[in-house]
Tab-separated table of C-alpha atoms and ligand atoms in Angstrom:
chain	number	residue	atom	x	y	z
A	1	MET	CA	-8.453	-16.962	5.015
A	2	ALA	CA	-6.229	-13.752	2.911
A	3	HIS	CA	-3.936	-11.975	6.029
A	4	ILE	CA	-2.333	-8.907	6.039
A	5	VAL	CA	1.858	-8.473	6.273
A	6	ILE	CA	2.392	-4.974	7.737
A	7	LEU	CA	6.095	-4.344	6.384
A	8	GLY	CA	5.837	-0.934	8.250
A	9	THR	CA	3.743	1.412	9.297
A	10	ALA	CA	5.577	5.552	9.261
A	11	ALA	CA	4.612	8.333	7.549
A	12	ALA	CA	7.399	9.582	5.660
A	13	VAL	CA	9.941	10.451	8.487
A	14	ASN	CA	10.736	6.852	9.706
A	15	ASP	CA	12.708	5.250	12.201
A	16	ALA	CA	14.426	2.542	13.592
A	17	ASN	CA	11.275	0.546	14.404
A	18	HIS	CA	8.525	1.646	12.354
A	19	ASP	CA	10.100	1.323	8.861
A	20	TYR	CA	7.630	3.278	5.651
A	21	THR	CA	4.091	2.587	5.227
A	22	HIS	CA	4.321	-0.838	3.454
A	23	PHE	CA	2.054	-3.867	3.150
A	24	LEU	CA	1.632	-7.532	1.837
A	25	LEU	CA	-1.095	-9.088	0.915
A	26	LEU	CA	-1.080	-12.964	0.979
A	27	GLY	CA	-3.764	-14.968	-0.878
A	28	GLU	CA	-4.687	-18.778	-0.546
A	29	ARG	CA	-4.436	-19.584	-4.260
A	30	ASP	CA	-1.744	-17.322	-5.604
A	31	SER	CA	1.324	-15.130	-5.087
A	32	PRO	CA	1.825	-12.296	-2.827
A	33	ILE	CA	1.416	-8.758	-3.558
A	34	LEU	CA	3.415	-5.576	-2.769
A	35	VAL	CA	2.066	-2.819	-1.889
A	36	ASP	CA	4.489	0.364	-2.094
A	37	ALA	CA	8.490	-0.318	-1.661
A	38	GLY	CA	9.591	2.599	0.449
A	39	SER	CA	12.781	0.306	1.524
A	40	ASN	CA	13.624	-2.544	0.596
A	41	PRO	CA	10.779	-5.068	1.494
A	42	LEU	CA	13.199	-8.084	0.179
A	43	GLY	CA	14.671	-8.891	3.144
A	44	LYS	CA	11.394	-8.840	5.013
A	45	ILE	CA	9.413	-11.189	2.391
A	46	LYS	CA	12.615	-13.458	2.671
A	47	ASP	CA	12.432	-13.025	6.800
A	48	LEU	CA	8.177	-14.025	6.582
A	49	GLY	CA	9.801	-17.804	4.835
A	50	ILE	CA	8.287	-15.660	1.170
A	51	ASP	CA	10.780	-17.347	-1.870
A	52	ASP	CA	11.249	-13.589	-3.645
A	53	GLU	CA	10.763	-14.976	-7.424
A	54	ALA	CA	6.913	-15.635	-5.787
A	55	LEU	CA	6.361	-12.091	-5.019
A	56	GLN	CA	4.856	-10.846	-8.903
A	57	ASP	CA	3.061	-8.223	-8.117
A	58	VAL	CA	3.255	-4.588	-7.046
A	59	ILE	CA	0.854	-1.852	-6.856
A	60	LEU	CA	2.604	1.616	-5.847
A	61	THR	CA	-0.133	3.576	-4.492
A	62	HIS	CA	1.612	7.227	-5.489
A	63	PHE	CA	5.743	9.214	-6.527
A	64	HIS	CA	6.387	10.000	-2.663
A	65	ALA	CA	9.783	8.791	-1.683
A	66	ASP	CA	8.147	7.045	1.345
A	67	HIS	CA	6.352	4.497	-0.788
A	68	VAL	CA	8.614	4.333	-4.130
A	69	SER	CA	12.320	5.177	-3.517
A	70	GLY	CA	12.778	1.202	-2.535
A	71	VAL	CA	11.695	-0.158	-6.185
A	72	PRO	CA	15.637	0.299	-7.473
A	73	ASN	CA	17.305	-1.519	-4.318
A	74	MET	CA	14.346	-4.297	-4.652
A	75	LEU	CA	14.824	-4.321	-8.138
A	76	MET	CA	18.322	-4.175	-8.472
A	77	HIS	CA	18.843	-7.214	-5.574
A	78	MET	CA	16.074	-9.290	-7.319
A	79	TRP	CA	18.185	-8.931	-10.328
A	80	LEU	CA	21.670	-10.119	-8.621
A	81	LEU	CA	19.647	-13.320	-7.304
A	82	GLY	CA	19.971	-13.803	-10.827
A	83	ARG	CA	15.273	-13.561	-10.795
A	84	GLN	CA	14.303	-15.189	-14.124
A	85	ALA	CA	10.830	-14.447	-12.896
A	86	PRO	CA	8.400	-11.387	-14.304
A	87	LEU	CA	7.561	-8.543	-12.173
A	88	ARG	CA	4.376	-6.242	-13.003
A	89	PHE	CA	3.961	-2.871	-11.873
A	90	TYR	CA	0.911	-1.213	-11.190
A	91	GLY	CA	-0.461	2.603	-10.711
A	92	LEU	CA	-1.315	6.195	-12.023
A	93	HIS	CA	0.500	7.631	-15.076
A	94	HIS	CA	1.872	10.025	-12.762
A	95	CYS	CA	3.848	7.340	-10.796
A	96	ILE	CA	4.679	4.984	-13.530
A	97	ASN	CA	6.502	7.543	-15.484
A	98	ARG	CA	8.438	9.058	-13.066
A	99	VAL	CA	9.413	5.253	-11.174
A	100	GLU	CA	10.803	4.256	-15.119
A	101	ASP	CA	12.689	7.699	-15.642
A	102	MET	CA	13.987	6.452	-11.900
A	103	MET	CA	15.490	3.459	-13.465
A	104	GLY	CA	16.293	4.818	-16.484
A	105	SER	CA	18.944	6.601	-14.172
A	106	PHE	CA	19.942	4.080	-12.787
A	107	GLY	CA	21.043	3.507	-16.126
A	108	TRP	CA	18.715	-0.794	-16.031
A	109	GLN	CA	18.143	-0.768	-19.401
A	110	GLU	CA	22.104	-1.456	-19.868
A	111	TYR	CA	22.176	-4.499	-17.489
A	112	PRO	CA	22.432	-8.309	-19.056
A	113	ASN	CA	19.776	-10.564	-18.585
A	114	PHE	CA	17.356	-8.320	-17.103
A	115	PHE	CA	13.899	-9.793	-16.127
A	116	PRO	CA	10.990	-8.643	-17.109
A	117	VAL	CA	9.175	-6.035	-15.702
A	118	ALA	CA	5.922	-5.000	-16.771
A	119	PHE	CA	4.596	-1.689	-16.203
A	120	HIS	CA	0.436	-1.239	-16.077
A	121	ARG	CA	-1.330	1.826	-15.871
A	122	VAL	CA	-4.585	2.872	-14.144
A	123	SER	CA	-6.637	4.572	-14.560
A	124	GLU	CA	-7.216	7.580	-12.322
A	125	ARG	CA	-10.809	7.958	-11.986
A	126	PHE	CA	-13.183	6.356	-9.035
A	127	ARG	CA	-13.638	2.355	-9.837
A	128	ALA	CA	-10.580	1.847	-11.543
A	129	PRO	CA	-9.884	-1.915	-12.095
A	130	VAL	CA	-6.018	-2.690	-11.089
A	131	MET	CA	-5.428	-6.289	-10.798
A	132	GLU	CA	-7.121	-9.480	-10.372
A	133	ASN	CA	-5.596	-13.346	-9.039
A	134	GLU	CA	-7.125	-15.647	-8.277
A	135	ASP	CA	-7.615	-14.418	-4.632
A	136	PHE	CA	-8.271	-10.820	-5.131
A	137	ILE	CA	-10.364	-7.730	-6.589
A	138	ILE	CA	-8.386	-5.378	-6.466
A	139	THR	CA	-10.119	-1.763	-7.915
A	140	ALA	CA	-8.857	1.911	-7.142
A	141	TRP	CA	-10.068	5.308	-6.087
A	142	PRO	CA	-8.444	8.979	-7.088
A	143	THR	CA	-7.891	10.099	-2.769
A	144	LYS	CA	-6.609	13.851	-1.880
A	145	HIS	CA	-2.973	13.767	-1.493
A	146	PHE	CA	-1.649	17.365	-2.242
A	147	ASN	CA	-1.140	17.859	-6.065
A	148	VAL	CA	0.644	14.370	-6.099
A	149	PRO	CA	-1.548	11.876	-7.772
A	150	THR	CA	-3.166	9.362	-5.421
A	151	ILE	CA	-4.351	5.954	-5.456
A	152	GLY	CA	-6.989	3.860	-2.089
A	153	LEU	CA	-7.397	0.577	-3.247
A	154	ARG	CA	-10.764	-1.766	-2.516
A	155	ILE	CA	-9.846	-5.271	-2.278
A	156	GLU	CA	-11.944	-7.885	-2.415
A	157	ASN	CA	-10.284	-11.603	-0.854
A	158	LYS	CA	-12.255	-13.727	-4.230
A	159	VAL	CA	-12.844	-16.363	-1.560
A	160	THR	CA	-14.603	-14.957	1.671
A	161	GLY	CA	-16.288	-12.132	-0.247
A	162	LYS	CA	-14.682	-9.568	2.762
A	163	ILE	CA	-13.686	-5.622	1.597
A	164	PHE	CA	-9.974	-4.743	2.567
A	165	ALA	CA	-9.947	-0.923	2.050
A	166	TYR	CA	-7.128	1.275	2.010
A	167	THR	CA	-7.343	4.981	2.279
A	168	CYS	CA	-3.063	5.533	1.576
A	169	ASP	CA	-2.857	8.976	2.082
A	170	THR	CA	-5.175	12.290	1.673
A	171	GLU	CA	-7.592	13.798	3.231
A	172	PRO	CA	-11.355	13.927	4.156
A	173	THR	CA	-12.568	13.351	0.032
A	174	GLU	CA	-15.674	11.645	-1.226
A	175	SER	CA	-14.333	9.284	-3.188
A	176	LEU	CA	-13.541	7.610	0.159
A	177	LEU	CA	-17.161	6.968	1.122
A	178	GLU	CA	-17.454	4.376	-1.771
A	179	LEU	CA	-13.855	3.114	-1.482
A	180	ALA	CA	-14.489	2.340	2.121
A	181	LYS	CA	-18.426	1.114	2.025
A	182	ASP	CA	-19.313	-1.417	3.732
A	183	ALA	CA	-15.067	-2.885	4.461
A	184	ASP	CA	-15.011	-5.353	6.889
A	185	LEU	CA	-11.420	-4.232	7.360
A	186	LEU	CA	-10.482	-0.152	7.275
A	187	LEU	CA	-7.054	0.425	6.830
A	188	HIS	CA	-6.257	4.509	6.753
A	189	GLU	CA	-3.684	7.126	7.413
A	190	ALA	CA	-3.523	9.125	10.659
A	191	ALA	CA	0.007	11.294	9.310
A	192	GLY	CA	-2.292	14.860	10.911
A	193	PRO	CA	-4.125	17.185	9.749
A	194	PRO	CA	-4.854	18.496	6.043
A	195	PRO	CA	-4.080	19.618	4.023
A	196	GLY	CA	-3.238	16.506	2.419
A	197	HIS	CA	-3.472	13.753	5.815
A	198	SER	CA	-5.834	12.852	7.903
A	199	THR	CA	-6.324	12.471	11.742
A	200	ALA	CA	-6.914	9.164	13.076
A	201	ARG	CA	-10.178	11.303	14.655
A	202	MET	CA	-11.523	11.614	10.824
A	203	ALA	CA	-10.014	8.359	10.115
A	204	GLY	CA	-12.508	7.115	13.018
A	205	GLU	CA	-15.022	9.075	11.203
A	206	LEU	CA	-14.757	7.516	7.463
A	207	ALA	CA	-15.015	4.261	9.759
A	208	ALA	CA	-18.361	5.264	10.863
A	209	ARG	CA	-19.910	6.785	8.141
A	210	VAL	CA	-19.459	4.077	6.116
A	211	GLU	CA	-20.326	0.741	9.033
A	212	ALA	CA	-16.702	-0.465	8.718
A	213	GLY	CA	-16.271	-3.678	10.671
A	214	SER	CA	-13.127	-2.454	11.867
A	215	LEU	CA	-10.181	-0.198	11.433
A	216	TYR	CA	-6.338	-0.285	11.574
A	217	LEU	CA	-4.003	2.612	12.433
A	218	ILE	CA	-1.119	2.779	9.852
A	219	HIS	CA	1.261	6.291	7.824
A	220	TYR	CA	1.190	7.985	11.568
A	221	GLN	CA	4.110	10.101	13.221
A	222	VAL	CA	6.754	8.713	14.972
A	223	TRP	CA	10.057	11.029	14.675
A	224	ASN	CA	9.915	12.262	18.348
A	225	THR	CA	6.339	11.716	18.559
A	226	ASP	CA	4.190	9.014	20.750
A	227	PRO	CA	1.609	7.175	18.664
A	228	THR	CA	-0.472	5.169	21.448
A	229	PRO	CA	-3.167	8.025	22.364
A	230	LEU	CA	-4.681	7.614	18.034
A	231	PRO	CA	-6.888	4.841	18.758
A	232	SER	CA	-8.542	6.740	21.651
A	233	GLN	CA	-9.303	9.734	19.490
A	234	ALA	CA	-10.293	7.724	16.849
A	235	GLU	CA	-12.650	5.701	19.221
A	236	GLU	CA	-14.671	9.787	20.040
A	237	VAL	CA	-16.692	8.971	16.821
A	238	TYR	CA	-16.459	5.185	16.083
A	239	ASN	CA	-17.224	2.441	17.995
A	240	GLY	CA	-16.210	-0.819	16.142
A	241	PRO	CA	-12.660	-1.890	17.378
A	242	ILE	CA	-9.688	0.118	16.556
A	243	THR	CA	-5.648	-0.820	16.163
A	244	LEU	CA	-2.611	1.201	15.874
A	245	CYS	CA	-0.582	-0.963	13.438
A	246	LYS	CA	2.646	-2.012	14.590
A	247	ASP	CA	5.466	-3.342	11.660
A	248	LEU	CA	5.209	-7.025	11.375
A	249	ASP	CA	1.862	-7.446	12.153
A	250	VAL	CA	-0.552	-9.925	10.965
A	251	TYR	CA	-4.226	-9.583	10.270
A	252	GLU	CA	-6.800	-11.870	8.752
A	253	PHE	CA	-9.466	-10.757	6.048
B	301	ZN	ZN1	2.601	10.572	0.283
């Protein structure tokens, strides 16, 4: 079994109990994969008993602060810990170019003996390959998130054949129908009404249309807002099991 470890659940305004939305993919055969880095994930990875050198792949969905602002701290921490293992980033040109600029602002080229970091640019189109390892095949679709190029992910477990679909930040859009088709597990944002985002009910509508096996709601409002009614809003239109993600939840797929 592979596992998804939820490292954060909040939309762009987080609080002490809800970190920014990011998660880890843990397969049975290969190294972990981190999806987004809105805060510094290394402490949580350490608490999970995972050696941070084992983390070698990071997918960045888009260049919004709550998804990428942890990158400089993460890289600096790794460097200070004496990391030698390479680290690979995957994302759209728009995002990767800005991450490189951001690191340039911190002058990281002058840090002595920095470990190898590679940037892989993902095409902005339907079914764009992101990466493949022994555990997963990961493909991206563009989503509709204001005017910021953003990708959602379809992750196939090579061992079980199960599909995990992640919408990332988006309002309802055509690409999601293909991205999430027949997903066993659909992780959908629920930040609020469009433009740029979706309500829990819209997440339920997609889950019903693509006949998802289960729906998980994430990237929701927490500041002065109670998220507990969100599953009942999705339940009005979707009959399958619905979970409101909590930080550090672990799901099998
Ligand atoms: Zn965003």
